CSV table of C-alpha atoms in Angstrom, one decimal:
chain,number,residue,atom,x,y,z
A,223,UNK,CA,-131.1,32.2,19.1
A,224,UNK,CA,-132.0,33.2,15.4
A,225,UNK,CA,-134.3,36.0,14.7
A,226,UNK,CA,-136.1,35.1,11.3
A,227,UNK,CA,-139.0,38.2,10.0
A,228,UNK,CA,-141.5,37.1,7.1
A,229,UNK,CA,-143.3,39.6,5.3
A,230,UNK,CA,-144.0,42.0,7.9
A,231,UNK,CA,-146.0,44.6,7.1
A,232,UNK,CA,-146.7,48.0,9.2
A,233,UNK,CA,-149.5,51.1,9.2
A,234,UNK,CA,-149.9,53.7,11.5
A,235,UNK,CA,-153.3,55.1,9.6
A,236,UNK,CA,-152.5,55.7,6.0
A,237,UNK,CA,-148.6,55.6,6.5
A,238,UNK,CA,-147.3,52.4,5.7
A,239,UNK,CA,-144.4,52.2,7.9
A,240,UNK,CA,-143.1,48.6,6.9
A,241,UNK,CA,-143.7,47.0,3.1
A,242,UNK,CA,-143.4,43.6,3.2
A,243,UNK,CA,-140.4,42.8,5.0
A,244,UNK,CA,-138.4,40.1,5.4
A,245,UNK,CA,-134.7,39.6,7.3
A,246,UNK,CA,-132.7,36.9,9.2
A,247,UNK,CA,-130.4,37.5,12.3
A,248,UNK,CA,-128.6,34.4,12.6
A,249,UNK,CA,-127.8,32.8,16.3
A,250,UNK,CA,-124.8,35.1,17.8
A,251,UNK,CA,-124.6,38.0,15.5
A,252,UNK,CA,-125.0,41.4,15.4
A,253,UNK,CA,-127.2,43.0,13.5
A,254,UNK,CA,-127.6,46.6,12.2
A,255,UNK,CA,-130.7,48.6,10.7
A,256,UNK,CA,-129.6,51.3,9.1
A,257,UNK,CA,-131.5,53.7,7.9
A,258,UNK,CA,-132.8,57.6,7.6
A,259,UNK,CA,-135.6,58.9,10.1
A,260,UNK,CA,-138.6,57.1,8.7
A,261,UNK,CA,-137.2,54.2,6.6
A,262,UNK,CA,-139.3,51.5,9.3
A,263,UNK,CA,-136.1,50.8,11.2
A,264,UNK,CA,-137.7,51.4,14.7
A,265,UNK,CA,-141.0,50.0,14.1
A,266,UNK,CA,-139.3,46.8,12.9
A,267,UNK,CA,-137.1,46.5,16.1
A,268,UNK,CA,-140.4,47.3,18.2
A,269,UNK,CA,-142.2,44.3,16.5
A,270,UNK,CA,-139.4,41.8,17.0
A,271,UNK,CA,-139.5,42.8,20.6
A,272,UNK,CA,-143.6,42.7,20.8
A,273,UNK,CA,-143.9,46.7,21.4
A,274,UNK,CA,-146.0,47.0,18.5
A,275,UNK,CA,-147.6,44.6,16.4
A,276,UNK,CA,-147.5,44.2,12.6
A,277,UNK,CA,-150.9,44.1,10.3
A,278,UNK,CA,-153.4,41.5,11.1
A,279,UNK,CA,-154.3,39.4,7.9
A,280,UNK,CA,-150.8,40.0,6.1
A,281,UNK,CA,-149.8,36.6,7.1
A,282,UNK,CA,-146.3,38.2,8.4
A,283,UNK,CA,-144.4,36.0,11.2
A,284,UNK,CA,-141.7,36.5,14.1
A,285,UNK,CA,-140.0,33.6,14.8
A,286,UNK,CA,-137.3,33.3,17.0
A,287,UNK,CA,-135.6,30.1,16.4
A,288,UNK,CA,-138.3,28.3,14.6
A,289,UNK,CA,-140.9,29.7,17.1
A,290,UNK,CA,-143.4,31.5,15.9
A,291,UNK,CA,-143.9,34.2,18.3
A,292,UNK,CA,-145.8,36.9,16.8
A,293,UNK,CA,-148.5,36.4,19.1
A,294,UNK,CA,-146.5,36.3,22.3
A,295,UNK,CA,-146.5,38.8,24.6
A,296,UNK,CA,-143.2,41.2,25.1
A,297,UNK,CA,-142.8,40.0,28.9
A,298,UNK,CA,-142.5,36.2,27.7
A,299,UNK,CA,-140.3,36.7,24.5
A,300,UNK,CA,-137.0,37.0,26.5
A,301,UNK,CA,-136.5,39.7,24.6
A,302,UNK,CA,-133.8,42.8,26.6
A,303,UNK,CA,-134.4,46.6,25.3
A,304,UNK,CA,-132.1,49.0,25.4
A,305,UNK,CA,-133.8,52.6,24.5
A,306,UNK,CA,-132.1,55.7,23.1
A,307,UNK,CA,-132.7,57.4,26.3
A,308,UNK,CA,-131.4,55.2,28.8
A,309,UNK,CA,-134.7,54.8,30.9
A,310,UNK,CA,-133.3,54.4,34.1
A,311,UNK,CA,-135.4,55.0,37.3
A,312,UNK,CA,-133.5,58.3,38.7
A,313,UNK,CA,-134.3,57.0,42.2
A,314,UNK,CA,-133.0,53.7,42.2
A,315,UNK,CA,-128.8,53.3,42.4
A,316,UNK,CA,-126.7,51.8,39.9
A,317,UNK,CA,-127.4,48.2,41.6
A,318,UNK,CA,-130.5,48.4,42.1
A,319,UNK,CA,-131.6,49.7,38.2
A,320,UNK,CA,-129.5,46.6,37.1
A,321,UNK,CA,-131.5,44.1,39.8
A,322,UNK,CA,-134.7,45.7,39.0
A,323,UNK,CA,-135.7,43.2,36.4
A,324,UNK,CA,-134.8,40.1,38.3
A,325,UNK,CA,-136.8,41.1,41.6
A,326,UNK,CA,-139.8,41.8,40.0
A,327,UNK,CA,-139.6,38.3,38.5
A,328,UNK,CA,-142.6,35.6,40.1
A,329,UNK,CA,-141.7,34.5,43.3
A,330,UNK,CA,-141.0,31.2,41.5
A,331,UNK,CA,-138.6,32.5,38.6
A,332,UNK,CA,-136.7,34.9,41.1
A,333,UNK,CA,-133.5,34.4,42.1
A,334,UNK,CA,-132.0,34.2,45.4
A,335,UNK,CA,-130.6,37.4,47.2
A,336,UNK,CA,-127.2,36.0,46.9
A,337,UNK,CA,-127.6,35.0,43.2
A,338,UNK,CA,-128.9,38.1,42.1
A,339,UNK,CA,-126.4,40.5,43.7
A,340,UNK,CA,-124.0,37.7,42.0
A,341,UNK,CA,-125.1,38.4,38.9
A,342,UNK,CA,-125.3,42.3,39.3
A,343,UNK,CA,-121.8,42.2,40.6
A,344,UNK,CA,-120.5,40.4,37.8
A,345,UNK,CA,-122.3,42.4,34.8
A,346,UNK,CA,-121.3,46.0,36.7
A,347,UNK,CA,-117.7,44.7,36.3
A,348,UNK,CA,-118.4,43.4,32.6
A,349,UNK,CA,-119.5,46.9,31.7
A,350,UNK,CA,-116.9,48.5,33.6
A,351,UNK,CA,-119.1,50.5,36.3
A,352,UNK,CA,-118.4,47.9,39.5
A,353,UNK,CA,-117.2,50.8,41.3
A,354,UNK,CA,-120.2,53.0,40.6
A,355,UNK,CA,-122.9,50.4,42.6
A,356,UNK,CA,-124.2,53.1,44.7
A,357,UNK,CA,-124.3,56.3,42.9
A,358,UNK,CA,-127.6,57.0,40.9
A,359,UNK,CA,-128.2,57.7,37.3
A,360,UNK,CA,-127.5,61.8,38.1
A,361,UNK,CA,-124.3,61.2,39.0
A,362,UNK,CA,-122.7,59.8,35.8
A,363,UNK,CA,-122.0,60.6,32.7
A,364,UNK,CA,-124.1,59.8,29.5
A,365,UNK,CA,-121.5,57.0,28.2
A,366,UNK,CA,-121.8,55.5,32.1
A,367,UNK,CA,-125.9,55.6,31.6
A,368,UNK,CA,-126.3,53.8,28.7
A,369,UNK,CA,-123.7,51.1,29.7
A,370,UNK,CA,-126.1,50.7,32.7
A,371,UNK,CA,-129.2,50.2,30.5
A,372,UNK,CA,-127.4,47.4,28.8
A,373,UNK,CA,-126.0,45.8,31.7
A,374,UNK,CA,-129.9,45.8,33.2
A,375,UNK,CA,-130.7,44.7,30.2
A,376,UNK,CA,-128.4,41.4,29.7
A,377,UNK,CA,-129.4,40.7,33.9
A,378,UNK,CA,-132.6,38.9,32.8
A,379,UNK,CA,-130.2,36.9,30.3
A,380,UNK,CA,-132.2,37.3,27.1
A,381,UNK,CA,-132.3,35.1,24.6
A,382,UNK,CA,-132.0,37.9,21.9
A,383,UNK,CA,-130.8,41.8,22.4
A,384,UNK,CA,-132.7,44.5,21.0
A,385,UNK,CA,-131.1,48.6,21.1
A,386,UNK,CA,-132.8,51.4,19.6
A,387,UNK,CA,-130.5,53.9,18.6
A,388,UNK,CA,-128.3,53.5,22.4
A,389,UNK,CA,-125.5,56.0,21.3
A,390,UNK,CA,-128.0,58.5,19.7
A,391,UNK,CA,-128.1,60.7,22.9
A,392,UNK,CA,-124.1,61.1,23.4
A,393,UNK,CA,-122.0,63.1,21.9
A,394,UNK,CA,-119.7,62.2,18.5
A,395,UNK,CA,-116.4,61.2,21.2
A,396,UNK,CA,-118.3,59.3,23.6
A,397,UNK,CA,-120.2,57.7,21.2
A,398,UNK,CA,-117.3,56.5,19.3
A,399,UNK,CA,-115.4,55.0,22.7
A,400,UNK,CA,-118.9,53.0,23.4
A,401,UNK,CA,-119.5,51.5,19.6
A,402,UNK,CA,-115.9,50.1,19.8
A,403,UNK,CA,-117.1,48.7,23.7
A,404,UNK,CA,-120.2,47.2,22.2
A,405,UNK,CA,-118.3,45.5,19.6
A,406,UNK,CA,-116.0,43.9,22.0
A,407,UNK,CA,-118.6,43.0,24.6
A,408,UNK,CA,-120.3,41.4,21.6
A,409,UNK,CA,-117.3,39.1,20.7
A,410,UNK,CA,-117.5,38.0,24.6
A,411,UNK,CA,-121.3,37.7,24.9
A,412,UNK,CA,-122.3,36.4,21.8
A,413,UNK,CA,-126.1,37.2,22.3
A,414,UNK,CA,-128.1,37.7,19.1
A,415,UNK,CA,-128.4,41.5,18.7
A,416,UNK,CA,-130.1,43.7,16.6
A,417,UNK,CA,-129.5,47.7,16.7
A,418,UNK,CA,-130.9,50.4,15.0
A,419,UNK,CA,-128.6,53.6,13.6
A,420,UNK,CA,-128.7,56.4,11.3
A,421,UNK,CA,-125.1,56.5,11.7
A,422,UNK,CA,-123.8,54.5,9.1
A,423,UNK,CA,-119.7,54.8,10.8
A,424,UNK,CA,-121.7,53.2,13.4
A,425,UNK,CA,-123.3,50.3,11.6
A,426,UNK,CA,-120.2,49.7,9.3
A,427,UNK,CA,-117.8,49.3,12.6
A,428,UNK,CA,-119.9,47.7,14.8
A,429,UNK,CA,-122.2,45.5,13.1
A,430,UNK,CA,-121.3,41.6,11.3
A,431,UNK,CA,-124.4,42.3,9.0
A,432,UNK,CA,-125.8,45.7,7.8
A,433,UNK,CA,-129.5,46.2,6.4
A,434,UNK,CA,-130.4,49.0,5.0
A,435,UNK,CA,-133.7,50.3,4.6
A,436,UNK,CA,-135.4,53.1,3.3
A,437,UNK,CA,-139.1,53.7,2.9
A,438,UNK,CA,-140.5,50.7,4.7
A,439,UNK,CA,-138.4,48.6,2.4
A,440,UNK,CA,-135.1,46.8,2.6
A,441,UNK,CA,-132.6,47.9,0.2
A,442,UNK,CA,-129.9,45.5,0.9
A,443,UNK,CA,-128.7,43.0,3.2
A,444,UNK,CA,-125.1,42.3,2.9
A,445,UNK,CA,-121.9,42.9,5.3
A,446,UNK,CA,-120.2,46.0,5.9
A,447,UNK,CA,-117.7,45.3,3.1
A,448,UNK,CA,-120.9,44.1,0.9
A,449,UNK,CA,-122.9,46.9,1.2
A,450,UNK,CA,-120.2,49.6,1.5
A,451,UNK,CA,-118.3,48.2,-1.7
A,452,UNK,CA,-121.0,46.4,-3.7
A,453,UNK,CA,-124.3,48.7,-3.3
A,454,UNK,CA,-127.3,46.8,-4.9
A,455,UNK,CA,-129.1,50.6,-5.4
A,456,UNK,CA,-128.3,54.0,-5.8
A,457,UNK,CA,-130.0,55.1,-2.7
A,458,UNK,CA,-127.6,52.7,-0.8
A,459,UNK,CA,-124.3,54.2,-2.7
A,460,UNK,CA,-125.5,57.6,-1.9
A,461,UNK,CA,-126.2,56.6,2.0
A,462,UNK,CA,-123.2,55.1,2.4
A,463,UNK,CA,-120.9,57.6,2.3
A,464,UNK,CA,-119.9,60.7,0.5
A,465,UNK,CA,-120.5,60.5,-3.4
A,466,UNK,CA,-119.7,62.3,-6.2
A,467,UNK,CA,-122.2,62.4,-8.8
A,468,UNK,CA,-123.2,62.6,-12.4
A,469,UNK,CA,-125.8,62.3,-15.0
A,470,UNK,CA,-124.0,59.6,-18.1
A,471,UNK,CA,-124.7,57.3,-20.7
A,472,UNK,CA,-123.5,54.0,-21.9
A,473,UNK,CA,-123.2,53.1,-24.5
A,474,UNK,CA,-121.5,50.3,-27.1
A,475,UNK,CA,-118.8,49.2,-24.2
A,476,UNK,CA,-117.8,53.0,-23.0
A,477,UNK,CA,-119.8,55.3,-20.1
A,478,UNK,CA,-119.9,58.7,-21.1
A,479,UNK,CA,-120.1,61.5,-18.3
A,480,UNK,CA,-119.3,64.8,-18.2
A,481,UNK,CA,-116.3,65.3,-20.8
A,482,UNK,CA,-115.1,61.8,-20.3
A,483,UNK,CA,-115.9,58.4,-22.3
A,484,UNK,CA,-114.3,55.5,-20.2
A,485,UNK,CA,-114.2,51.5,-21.2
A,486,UNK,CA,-116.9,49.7,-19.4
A,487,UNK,CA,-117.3,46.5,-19.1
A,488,UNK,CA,-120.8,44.4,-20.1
A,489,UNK,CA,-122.5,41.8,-18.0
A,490,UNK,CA,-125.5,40.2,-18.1
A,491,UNK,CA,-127.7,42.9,-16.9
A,492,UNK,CA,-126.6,45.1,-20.1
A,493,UNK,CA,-127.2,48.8,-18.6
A,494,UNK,CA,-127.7,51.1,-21.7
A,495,UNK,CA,-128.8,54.4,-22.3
A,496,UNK,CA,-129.3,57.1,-19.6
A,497,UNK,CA,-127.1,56.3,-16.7
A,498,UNK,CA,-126.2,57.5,-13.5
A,499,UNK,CA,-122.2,57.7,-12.4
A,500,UNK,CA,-121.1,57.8,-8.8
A,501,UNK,CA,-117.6,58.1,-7.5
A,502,UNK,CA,-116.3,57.9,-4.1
A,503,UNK,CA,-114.0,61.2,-3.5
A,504,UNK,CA,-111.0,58.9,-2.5
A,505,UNK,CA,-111.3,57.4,-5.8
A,506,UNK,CA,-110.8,61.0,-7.7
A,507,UNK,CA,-107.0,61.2,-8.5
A,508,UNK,CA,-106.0,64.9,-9.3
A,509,UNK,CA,-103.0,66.1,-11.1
A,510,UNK,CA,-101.3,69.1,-12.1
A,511,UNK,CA,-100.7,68.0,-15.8
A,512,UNK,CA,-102.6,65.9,-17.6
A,513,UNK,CA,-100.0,63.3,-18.2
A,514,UNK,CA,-101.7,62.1,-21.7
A,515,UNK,CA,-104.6,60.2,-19.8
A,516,UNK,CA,-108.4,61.4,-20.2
A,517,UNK,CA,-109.1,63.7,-18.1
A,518,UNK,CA,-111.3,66.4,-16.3
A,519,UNK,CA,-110.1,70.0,-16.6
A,520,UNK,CA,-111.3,71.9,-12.9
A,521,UNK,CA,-110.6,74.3,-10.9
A,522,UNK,CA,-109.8,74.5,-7.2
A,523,UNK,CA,-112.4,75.9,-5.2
A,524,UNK,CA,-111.7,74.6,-1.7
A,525,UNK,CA,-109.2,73.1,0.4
A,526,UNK,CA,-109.8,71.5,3.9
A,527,UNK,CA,-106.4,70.7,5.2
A,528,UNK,CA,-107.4,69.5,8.8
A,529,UNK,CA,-107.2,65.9,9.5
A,530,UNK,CA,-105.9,62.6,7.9
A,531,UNK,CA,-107.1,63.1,4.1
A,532,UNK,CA,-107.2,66.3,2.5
A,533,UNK,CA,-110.5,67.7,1.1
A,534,UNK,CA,-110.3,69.6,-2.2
A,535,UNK,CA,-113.8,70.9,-3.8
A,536,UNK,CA,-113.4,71.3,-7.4
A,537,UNK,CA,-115.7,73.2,-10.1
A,538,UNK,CA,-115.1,72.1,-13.7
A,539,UNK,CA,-115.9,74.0,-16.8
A,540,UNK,CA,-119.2,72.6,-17.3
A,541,UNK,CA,-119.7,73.7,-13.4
A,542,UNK,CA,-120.0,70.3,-12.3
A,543,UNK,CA,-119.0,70.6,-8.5
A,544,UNK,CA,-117.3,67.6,-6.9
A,545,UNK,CA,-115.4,66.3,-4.2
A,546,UNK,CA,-111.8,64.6,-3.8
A,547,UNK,CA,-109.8,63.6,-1.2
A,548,UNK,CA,-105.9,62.8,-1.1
A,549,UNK,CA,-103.4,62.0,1.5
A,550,UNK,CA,-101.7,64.7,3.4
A,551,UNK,CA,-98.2,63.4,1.4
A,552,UNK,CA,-99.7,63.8,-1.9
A,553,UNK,CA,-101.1,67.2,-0.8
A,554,UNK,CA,-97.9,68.7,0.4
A,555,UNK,CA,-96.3,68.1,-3.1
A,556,UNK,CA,-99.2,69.8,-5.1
A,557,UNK,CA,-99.0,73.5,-4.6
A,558,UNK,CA,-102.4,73.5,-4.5
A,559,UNK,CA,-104.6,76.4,-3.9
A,560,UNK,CA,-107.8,78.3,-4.6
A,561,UNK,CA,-108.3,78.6,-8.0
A,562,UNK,CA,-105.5,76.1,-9.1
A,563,UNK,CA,-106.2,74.5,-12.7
A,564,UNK,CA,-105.7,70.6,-11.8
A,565,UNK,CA,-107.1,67.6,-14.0
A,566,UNK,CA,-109.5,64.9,-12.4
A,567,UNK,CA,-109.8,61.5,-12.9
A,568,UNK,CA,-111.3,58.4,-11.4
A,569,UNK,CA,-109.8,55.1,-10.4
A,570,UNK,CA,-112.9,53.8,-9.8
A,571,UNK,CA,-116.7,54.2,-10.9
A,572,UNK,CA,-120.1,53.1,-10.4
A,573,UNK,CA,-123.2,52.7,-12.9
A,574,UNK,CA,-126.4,52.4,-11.8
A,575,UNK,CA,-128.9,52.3,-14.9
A,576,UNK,CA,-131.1,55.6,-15.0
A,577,UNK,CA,-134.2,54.0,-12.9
A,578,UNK,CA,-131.3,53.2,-10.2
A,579,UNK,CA,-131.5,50.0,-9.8
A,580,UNK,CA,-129.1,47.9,-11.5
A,581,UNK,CA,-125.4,48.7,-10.8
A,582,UNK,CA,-121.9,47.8,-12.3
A,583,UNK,CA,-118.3,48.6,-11.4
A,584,UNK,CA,-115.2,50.1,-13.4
A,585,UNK,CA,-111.9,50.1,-12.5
């Protein structure tokens, strides 16, 4: 089931919470909105599912594989929810929460006894909680919750699967374990998914296709790789990870930023003048010497030794502050230390022309 949005558009009062947007899900993937607090991501998950409704007289559509259903009602859009907060009814068991939506079904629609604890059976074991039928929501953990929310969820067998922020509420080790779960009940399932995050880990591991949005707007549509590696704005590179940054120029085939003047290579889009340079801090390469290459004189102001990659915050003499980050091999070699003299280069930059919206790469 493809999810396909036309020119949606959004206000609550004088805040214009969606702009004109515009996104496909295509049939069996998963889908990420990714975003800050207030970007529209919510408010355009709660209009696919029919929890809101967008702007009368924008001539916005839903359509969920060809049908138009922006004037169907949220019970008959076969639409499952899963909420941030779990939502579970406290008094009901672990069963009966994941039943609850098929008994309530018309007499007509509802399965049989039989069928229905079938069904429940089989999900509980899916989601890995068939030995916790009978306990209620109190008696497990958050992780064991939330995987009940989406097994009640997939019980009425929708055709697409919404979740609003489902991991928001755990804490950073759980929700890591149940990202990597999603992703692998995904692959089994195949049921067209969309899911909101702020965490963009989150989005970048779980999801086949990220948009990212920020203002009410899209800023880019793209895969993980896509919009990770390729950012089509500077709001997306700086979202997207940690970024070192600086105020340039180009100018006649060379970027200038800082004390540095590096080739850089034209295209069609021509950026010139005023320029902004980013740089990833695993793409900083620091040395003791300055082995004849240009260069960035700085001085060591940090070190964060802890973990996989070693952080080192730098200062250089035109107190430019920045960030790199080398392997735990390369660090044990360096000697480095507070106010170690070390000289900084990058392996890889991006240009985004001064307005921010044009970008190019250098190697």
């Amino acid at each position: 089931m493809s999810i396909e949005v036309r020119n949606i558009t959004k206000h609550f009062g004088a805040f214009r919470a969606l702009d004109d947007v515009s996104v496909t899900v295509p049939t069996g993937t998963l889908v990420a909105l990714l975003g800050p607090s207030g970007s529209g991501k919510t408010t355009l998950l709660r209009i696919i599912a029919g929890l809101e409704r967008p702007d009368g007289g924008c001539g916005g559509s839903i359509l969920f594989h060809d049908q138009d259903v922006a004037g169907t009602h949220v019970r008959k859009r076969g639409v499952g929810f899963v909420f941030q907060h779990y939502a579970l009814f406290r008094h009901m068991t672990v069963f009966e929460n994941v039943a609850f939506g098929l008994r309530v079904r018309p007499r007509r629609l509802r399965p049989s006894r039989a069928e229905i604890a079938r069904r429940v059976g089989d999900l509980l074991e899916l989601v890995q909680l068939d030995s916790q039928a009978h306990r209620y929501p109190s008696q497990l953990s958050g992780g064991q919750r939330q995987r009940v929310a989406l097994a009640r969820a997939l019980a009425v067998e929708p055709r697409v699967l919404l979740l609003d922020e489902p991991f928001g509420a755990l804490d950073a080790k759980v929700r890591k374990e149940l990202r990597s779960w999603l992703r692998r009940l995904h692959d089994e399932l195949h049921v067209t998914s969309v899911f909101v995050t702020h965490d963009q880990d989150e989005a970048l591991e779980v999801a086949d296709r990220v948009v990212v949005m920020n203002h009410g707007r899209i800023e880019q549509i793209g895969t993980p790789d896509e919009v990770f590696h390729h950012p089509a704005s500077e709001f997306v590179m700086r979202f997207l990870g940690d970024v070192n940054a600086f105020h340039g120029r180009v100018d006649r085939g060379t970027v200038q930023f800082s004390s540095l003047e590096l080739p850089f290579p034209q295209d069609r889009r021509q950026i010139a003048g005023d320029a902004r340079v980013f740089i990833r801090p695993y793409d900083v390469t620091i040395d003791t010497k300055t082995n004849g290459m240009p260069a960035l004189e700085a001085r060591v102001i940090r070190v964060h030794s802890a973990g996989p990659l070693v952080r080192v915050e730098l200062l250089t003499a035109a107190d430019q502050r920045l960030v790199s980050e080398i392997s735990q091999e390369r660090f044990a070699t360096m000697n480095l230390r507070p106010d170690s003299t070390v000289y900084v280069r990058p392996r890889h930059i991006r240009v985004f022309a001064g307005g921010g919206q044009s970008a190019l790469a250098s190697d």
